[in-house]
Each structure stands twice: as structure tokens, then as C-alpha cells.
mmCIF file of C-alpha atoms in Angstrom:
data_model
loop_
_atom_site.group_PDB
_atom_site.id
_atom_site.type_symbol
_atom_site.label_atom_id
_atom_site.label_comp_id
_atom_site.label_asym_id
_atom_site.label_seq_id
_atom_site.Cartn_x
_atom_site.Cartn_y
_atom_site.Cartn_z
ATOM 1 C CA MET A 1 -36.743 64.685 31.068
ATOM 2 C CA THR A 2 -35.303 64.598 27.635
ATOM 3 C CA ASP A 3 -31.865 65.368 29.081
ATOM 4 C CA PHE A 4 -31.822 61.892 30.662
ATOM 5 C CA ILE A 5 -32.748 59.992 27.517
ATOM 6 C CA SER A 6 -29.682 58.147 26.265
ATOM 7 C CA ASP A 7 -28.255 58.574 22.808
ATOM 8 C CA GLU A 8 -29.212 54.940 22.073
ATOM 9 C CA PHE A 9 -32.878 55.827 22.257
ATOM 10 C CA LEU A 10 -32.338 58.973 20.265
ATOM 11 C CA ASN A 11 -30.182 57.157 17.688
ATOM 12 C CA PRO A 12 -31.267 53.495 17.382
ATOM 13 C CA GLU A 13 -29.263 53.287 14.188
ATOM 14 C CA THR A 14 -26.055 53.469 16.246
ATOM 15 C CA GLU A 15 -26.870 50.217 18.094
ATOM 16 C CA ASP A 16 -27.763 48.497 14.830
ATOM 17 C CA GLU A 17 -24.468 49.624 13.317
ATOM 18 C CA ASP A 18 -22.537 48.275 16.317
ATOM 19 C CA ASP A 19 -24.307 44.909 16.062
ATOM 20 C CA SER A 20 -23.575 44.782 12.349
ATOM 21 C CA SER A 21 -19.903 45.439 13.020
ATOM 22 C CA ILE A 22 -19.800 42.567 15.530
ATOM 23 C CA TYR A 23 -21.472 40.208 13.077
ATOM 24 C CA LEU A 24 -19.072 41.253 10.333
ATOM 25 C CA SER A 25 -16.079 40.659 12.616
ATOM 26 C CA ILE A 26 -17.311 37.179 13.519
ATOM 27 C CA GLY A 27 -17.975 36.457 9.848
ATOM 28 C CA ASP A 28 -14.483 37.591 8.895
ATOM 29 C CA LEU A 29 -12.997 35.438 11.656
ATOM 30 C CA MET A 30 -14.927 32.365 10.504
ATOM 31 C CA SER A 31 -13.898 32.961 6.884
ATOM 32 C CA GLY A 32 -10.294 33.257 7.981
ATOM 33 C CA LEU A 33 -10.477 30.029 9.958
ATOM 34 C CA LEU A 34 -12.077 28.198 7.027
ATOM 35 C CA MET A 35 -9.339 29.456 4.728
ATOM 36 C CA PHE A 36 -6.679 28.368 7.231
ATOM 37 C CA PHE A 37 -8.043 24.824 7.536
ATOM 38 C CA ALA A 38 -8.519 24.590 3.764
ATOM 39 C CA LEU A 39 -4.832 25.462 3.283
ATOM 40 C CA LEU A 40 -3.832 22.880 5.889
ATOM 41 C CA PHE A 41 -5.924 20.249 4.107
ATOM 42 C CA ILE A 42 -4.428 21.080 0.698
ATOM 43 C CA THR A 43 -0.908 21.013 2.167
ATOM 44 C CA ALA A 44 -1.550 17.592 3.703
ATOM 45 C CA LEU A 45 -2.842 16.263 0.372
ATOM 46 C CA LEU A 46 0.234 17.567 -1.451
ATOM 47 C CA GLN A 47 2.539 15.967 1.114
ATOM 48 C CA LEU A 48 0.765 12.622 0.745
ATOM 49 C CA ALA A 49 0.970 12.869 -3.045
ATOM 50 C CA GLN A 50 4.719 13.530 -2.811
ATOM 51 C CA LYS A 51 5.117 10.492 -0.554
ATOM 52 C CA ASP A 52 3.434 8.385 -3.258
ATOM 53 C CA VAL A 53 6.054 9.339 -5.861
ATOM 54 C CA PRO A 54 8.745 6.776 -4.822
ATOM 55 C CA LYS A 55 6.064 4.064 -4.648
ATOM 56 C CA ARG A 56 4.869 4.757 -8.193
ATOM 57 C CA VAL A 57 8.441 4.855 -9.497
ATOM 58 C CA VAL A 58 9.251 1.513 -7.849
ATOM 59 C CA ILE A 59 6.170 -0.124 -9.389
ATOM 60 C CA GLY A 60 6.976 1.370 -12.791
ATOM 61 C CA ASN A 61 10.494 -0.053 -12.604
ATOM 62 C CA VAL A 62 9.201 -3.506 -11.670
ATOM 63 C CA VAL A 63 6.808 -3.471 -14.636
ATOM 64 C CA GLY A 64 9.542 -2.269 -16.971
ATOM 65 C CA GLN A 65 12.122 -4.836 -15.833
ATOM 66 C CA MET A 66 9.668 -7.727 -16.091
ATOM 67 C CA LYS A 67 8.833 -6.752 -19.653
ATOM 68 C CA SER A 68 12.395 -6.065 -20.767
ATOM 69 C CA ASN A 69 13.559 -9.423 -19.384
ATOM 70 C CA ASN A 70 10.568 -11.311 -20.855
ATOM 71 C CA ILE A 71 9.473 -12.603 -17.448
ATOM 72 C CA ASN A 72 5.891 -13.826 -17.642
ATOM 73 C CA VAL A 73 4.215 -12.416 -14.531
ATOM 74 C CA LYS A 74 1.248 -10.185 -13.801
ATOM 75 C CA VAL A 75 2.119 -6.928 -12.012
ATOM 76 C CA ASN A 76 -0.633 -4.892 -10.357
ATOM 77 C CA PRO A 77 0.041 -1.285 -11.505
ATOM 78 C CA ASP A 78 -1.470 0.167 -8.310
ATOM 79 C CA THR A 79 0.103 -2.029 -5.629
ATOM 80 C CA GLY A 80 3.131 -3.562 -7.319
ATOM 81 C CA ASP A 81 1.944 -7.090 -6.425
ATOM 82 C CA VAL A 82 3.633 -9.657 -8.664
ATOM 83 C CA SER A 83 1.409 -12.667 -9.309
ATOM 84 C CA ILE A 84 2.923 -16.013 -10.353
ATOM 85 C CA GLN A 85 0.423 -18.695 -11.359
ATOM 86 C CA GLU A 86 0.478 -22.066 -9.621
ATOM 87 C CA SER A 87 1.091 -23.905 -12.892
ATOM 88 C CA ILE A 88 4.473 -22.178 -13.250
ATOM 89 C CA LEU A 89 5.759 -23.214 -9.815
ATOM 90 C CA PHE A 90 3.821 -26.251 -8.561
ATOM 91 C CA SER A 91 1.788 -29.212 -9.657
ATOM 92 C CA LYS A 92 -1.804 -29.108 -8.388
ATOM 93 C CA GLY A 93 -1.968 -29.921 -4.692
ATOM 94 C CA SER A 94 1.822 -30.134 -4.363
ATOM 95 C CA THR A 95 4.160 -28.062 -2.185
ATOM 96 C CA GLU A 96 7.324 -29.136 -4.026
ATOM 97 C CA LEU A 97 8.654 -26.734 -6.623
ATOM 98 C CA LYS A 98 8.699 -28.129 -10.168
ATOM 99 C CA PRO A 99 11.987 -27.998 -12.115
ATOM 100 C CA GLU A 100 10.336 -25.366 -14.340
ATOM 101 C CA GLY A 101 9.412 -23.427 -11.209
ATOM 102 C CA LYS A 102 13.001 -23.398 -10.019
ATOM 103 C CA THR A 103 14.162 -22.243 -13.442
ATOM 104 C CA PHE A 104 11.587 -19.471 -13.338
ATOM 105 C CA LEU A 105 12.697 -18.275 -9.877
ATOM 106 C CA ARG A 106 16.355 -18.227 -10.996
ATOM 107 C CA ARG A 107 15.345 -15.758 -13.714
ATOM 108 C CA PHE A 108 12.784 -13.776 -11.749
ATOM 109 C CA ILE A 109 14.345 -13.202 -8.328
ATOM 110 C CA PRO A 110 17.623 -11.499 -9.376
ATOM 111 C CA VAL A 111 15.676 -9.044 -11.562
ATOM 112 C CA TYR A 112 12.942 -8.408 -8.969
ATOM 113 C CA SER A 113 15.395 -7.992 -6.097
ATOM 114 C CA GLY A 114 17.638 -5.895 -8.317
ATOM 115 C CA VAL A 115 14.877 -3.300 -8.700
ATOM 116 C CA ILE A 116 14.434 -3.031 -4.915
ATOM 117 C CA PHE A 117 18.112 -2.338 -4.316
ATOM 118 C CA SER A 118 18.846 -0.401 -7.490
ATOM 119 C CA LYS A 119 18.433 2.936 -5.699
ATOM 120 C CA PRO A 120 18.671 3.959 -2.024
ATOM 121 C CA GLU A 121 15.231 5.605 -2.188
ATOM 122 C CA PHE A 122 13.684 2.355 -3.477
ATOM 123 C CA GLU A 123 15.293 0.341 -0.694
ATOM 124 C CA LYS A 124 14.048 2.866 1.865
ATOM 125 C CA GLU A 125 10.505 2.999 0.441
ATOM 126 C CA ILE A 126 10.042 -0.801 0.520
ATOM 127 C CA SER A 127 9.846 -1.792 4.175
ATOM 128 C CA ARG A 128 8.909 -5.436 3.574
ATOM 129 C CA VAL A 129 8.424 -8.035 0.823
ATOM 130 C CA VAL A 130 5.912 -10.779 1.587
ATOM 131 C CA ILE A 131 5.766 -14.071 -0.319
ATOM 132 C CA GLU A 132 2.087 -15.023 -0.131
ATOM 133 C CA GLY A 133 0.677 -18.420 -1.053
ATOM 134 C CA HIS A 134 -2.932 -18.368 -2.349
ATOM 135 C CA THR A 135 -5.378 -21.140 -3.251
ATOM 136 C CA SER A 136 -8.787 -21.339 -4.894
ATOM 137 C CA SER A 137 -11.929 -21.991 -2.837
ATOM 138 C CA ASP A 138 -11.961 -25.654 -3.856
ATOM 139 C CA GLY A 139 -11.399 -28.038 -0.932
ATOM 140 C CA ASP A 140 -11.105 -27.667 2.838
ATOM 141 C CA TYR A 141 -10.367 -24.231 4.282
ATOM 142 C CA LYS A 142 -7.702 -25.412 6.757
ATOM 143 C CA ALA A 143 -6.040 -27.661 4.188
ATOM 144 C CA ASN A 144 -5.900 -24.767 1.721
ATOM 145 C CA LEU A 145 -4.376 -22.496 4.350
ATOM 146 C CA GLN A 146 -1.695 -25.059 5.146
ATOM 147 C CA LEU A 147 -1.021 -25.682 1.443
ATOM 148 C CA SER A 148 -0.580 -21.967 0.768
ATOM 149 C CA LEU A 149 1.809 -21.546 3.699
ATOM 150 C CA LEU A 150 3.928 -24.548 2.732
ATOM 151 C CA ARG A 151 4.151 -23.302 -0.847
ATOM 152 C CA SER A 152 5.329 -19.852 0.200
ATOM 153 C CA ALA A 153 7.874 -21.541 2.497
ATOM 154 C CA SER A 154 9.101 -23.702 -0.419
ATOM 155 C CA VAL A 155 9.669 -20.575 -2.512
ATOM 156 C CA TYR A 156 11.422 -18.829 0.392
ATOM 157 C CA ASN A 157 13.681 -21.834 1.098
ATOM 158 C CA TYR A 158 14.672 -22.212 -2.531
ATOM 159 C CA ILE A 159 15.554 -18.515 -2.856
ATOM 160 C CA PHE A 160 17.723 -18.349 0.255
ATOM 161 C CA TYR A 161 19.142 -21.880 0.501
ATOM 162 C CA GLU A 162 19.644 -22.900 -3.111
ATOM 163 C CA MET A 163 20.124 -19.664 -5.072
ATOM 164 C CA ASN A 164 22.894 -17.102 -5.290
ATOM 165 C CA PHE A 165 22.394 -13.567 -6.591
ATOM 166 C CA PRO A 166 24.005 -10.185 -5.825
ATOM 167 C CA THR A 167 21.257 -8.788 -3.557
ATOM 168 C CA LYS A 168 20.518 -11.992 -1.633
ATOM 169 C CA ALA A 169 21.774 -10.740 1.759
ATOM 170 C CA PRO A 170 19.818 -7.447 1.878
ATOM 171 C CA LEU A 171 16.695 -9.136 0.463
ATOM 172 C CA SER A 172 16.771 -11.676 3.297
ATOM 173 C CA GLN A 173 16.372 -8.772 5.739
ATOM 174 C CA LYS A 174 13.143 -7.628 4.101
ATOM 175 C CA ILE A 175 11.357 -10.813 3.040
ATOM 176 C CA LEU A 176 9.008 -13.210 4.841
ATOM 177 C CA ALA A 177 6.623 -16.026 3.863
ATOM 178 C CA ALA A 178 2.888 -16.170 4.575
ATOM 179 C CA GLY A 179 -0.076 -18.339 3.674
ATOM 180 C CA ARG A 180 -3.388 -16.743 2.738
ATOM 181 C CA GLY A 181 -5.251 -19.878 1.689
ATOM 182 C CA GLU A 182 -8.559 -19.140 -0.008
ATOM 183 C CA ILE A 183 -9.154 -15.802 1.767
ATOM 184 C CA GLU A 184 -8.973 -13.766 -1.440
ATOM 185 C CA SER A 185 -10.462 -16.410 -3.764
ATOM 186 C CA ASP A 186 -13.715 -16.487 -5.689
ATOM 187 C CA LYS A 187 -16.116 -18.205 -3.286
ATOM 188 C CA LYS A 188 -18.675 -19.002 -6.010
ATOM 189 C CA ARG A 189 -16.438 -21.199 -8.145
ATOM 190 C CA ASP A 190 -13.090 -22.933 -8.353
ATOM 191 C CA ASN A 191 -11.107 -20.289 -10.223
ATOM 192 C CA PRO A 192 -7.662 -21.559 -11.361
ATOM 193 C CA SER A 193 -6.294 -17.998 -11.386
ATOM 194 C CA ASP A 194 -6.757 -17.874 -7.594
ATOM 195 C CA ARG A 195 -4.055 -20.544 -7.177
ATOM 196 C CA LYS A 196 -0.897 -18.467 -7.192
ATOM 197 C CA VAL A 197 2.058 -17.068 -5.303
ATOM 198 C CA LEU A 198 2.231 -13.312 -4.792
ATOM 199 C CA PHE A 199 5.282 -11.197 -4.127
ATOM 200 C CA ARG A 200 3.772 -8.251 -2.286
ATOM 201 C CA PHE A 201 5.474 -4.993 -1.356
ATOM 202 C CA GLN A 202 4.771 -3.225 1.897
ATOM 203 C CA PHE A 203 5.507 0.449 1.286
ATOM 204 C CA ARG A 204 6.722 2.859 3.938
ATOM 205 C CA SER A 205 4.575 5.659 2.470
ATOM 206 C CA ASP A 206 1.445 3.527 2.977
ATOM 207 C CA GLU A 207 2.414 2.964 6.607
ATOM 208 C CA LEU A 208 2.859 6.729 7.072
ATOM 209 C CA LYS A 209 -0.598 7.320 5.600
ATOM 210 C CA LYS A 210 -2.158 4.877 8.046
ATOM 211 C CA ASN A 211 -0.401 6.535 10.966
ATOM 212 C CA THR A 212 -1.476 9.990 9.748
ATOM 213 C CA ALA A 213 -5.096 8.862 9.420
ATOM 214 C CA LYS A 214 -5.238 7.552 13.012
ATOM 215 C CA PRO A 215 -7.052 10.012 15.324
ATOM 216 C CA SER A 216 -4.989 11.390 18.192
ATOM 217 C CA PHE A 217 -6.601 11.848 21.592
#
């Protein structure tokens, strides 16, 4: 009888050792996969960080040029948005540029546009420049939206129909006008700082990030 008893019954430790080996192999495989995906994730983060480099350099140059030319604007250090207060360009409620506003644009635009086209990598990184009109929350929503659009159009028309500067032609291929009305304003009060015109960059690296983040099916 004992001749027919398998080795597994005689040596139960052998089966336990085999099971342990299987578990170890699976564990090693899982660890390897985790390491692989971790490396992929780190590589993706590094690539995204490298894509941000031209954007940061462009913004830094805009800030530097505004300061060195004593141009009184507010530049967002994260987005590069250049904010010009209403009082510089327009009288309250008006869509017609003030003489002081025209003088300001004649100083500002050549410097601003000059940064964009100062280097091929800057020109490539900036896919679009949007002139955005903004209002405060005071007044009617539709009227504010129309006012903001007409103001951005006034700025656009002055730049391209009444000004001359070295980078006018290539800038015209990148720029457009838009009205945002009171969308980004303080809804609790009439905040004068909400009435402004923004020059907003659209960066190619940001567009690549959005495309990378979209799930593929």
C-alpha cells in the first residue's frame, strides 16, 4: 500500500515550497510592473516640465521688457496675461480709445510683439494672442458683453489699421479680439479693477498637455 502513496503525501513541504515559489514569482512580476509604470509616469512628468520651459522663458521676457521700458501694466507671472486698466484706454462706458490710450498702445505693442517674435522658439510656443475685453459686474449682462467686445475690437483696429511696427504682419496672423463681459468679475461688488483689456497668450505646450490628458478609447 505504501508503494502507491505519492511523494506529495510523504513530503507535504514540497507542495508548500512550490506554492511559495509561485507566489514569489507573481509578487516579483507585480513589483516589476509597478516599477515600469512608475518610470513611465516620471518620464511623462519630466517631458511635461521640459515643455513648460519655453512658456516660462516667454513670460519672463515679457515681464522684463515691460519693466525695462517703463510700461505700466500688470503681468500674471503664471499665465503671461497682460492686464491694461480701463482708465488707461477708455472713458467709462465708452468704446472709443482715448488719446492717452492710443499713446499707450504705440509704446506697448511694439515691445510686446517684439518679445513674441524675438526668437523662433517663442514664436512657435505662442499659438495665439487674444485681446480680451472685460467689464465689472455693474450693469446689464448683455450690455457688458457687447461693451467688452467692442472695446477689444477698437484696440485690434487701432493696432492693425493705424499703427506701424516691425512685427505687425506676423502678429496679425496670431491675434484675435474677444469680449468676456463680466464673466470673470467680482459678482458681489462693482470692482473697478475688473474693467480692463487683457492680452492673453495661448501656449502650444498647454494645448499639448490638454491633448495628452484626454483619455484614448
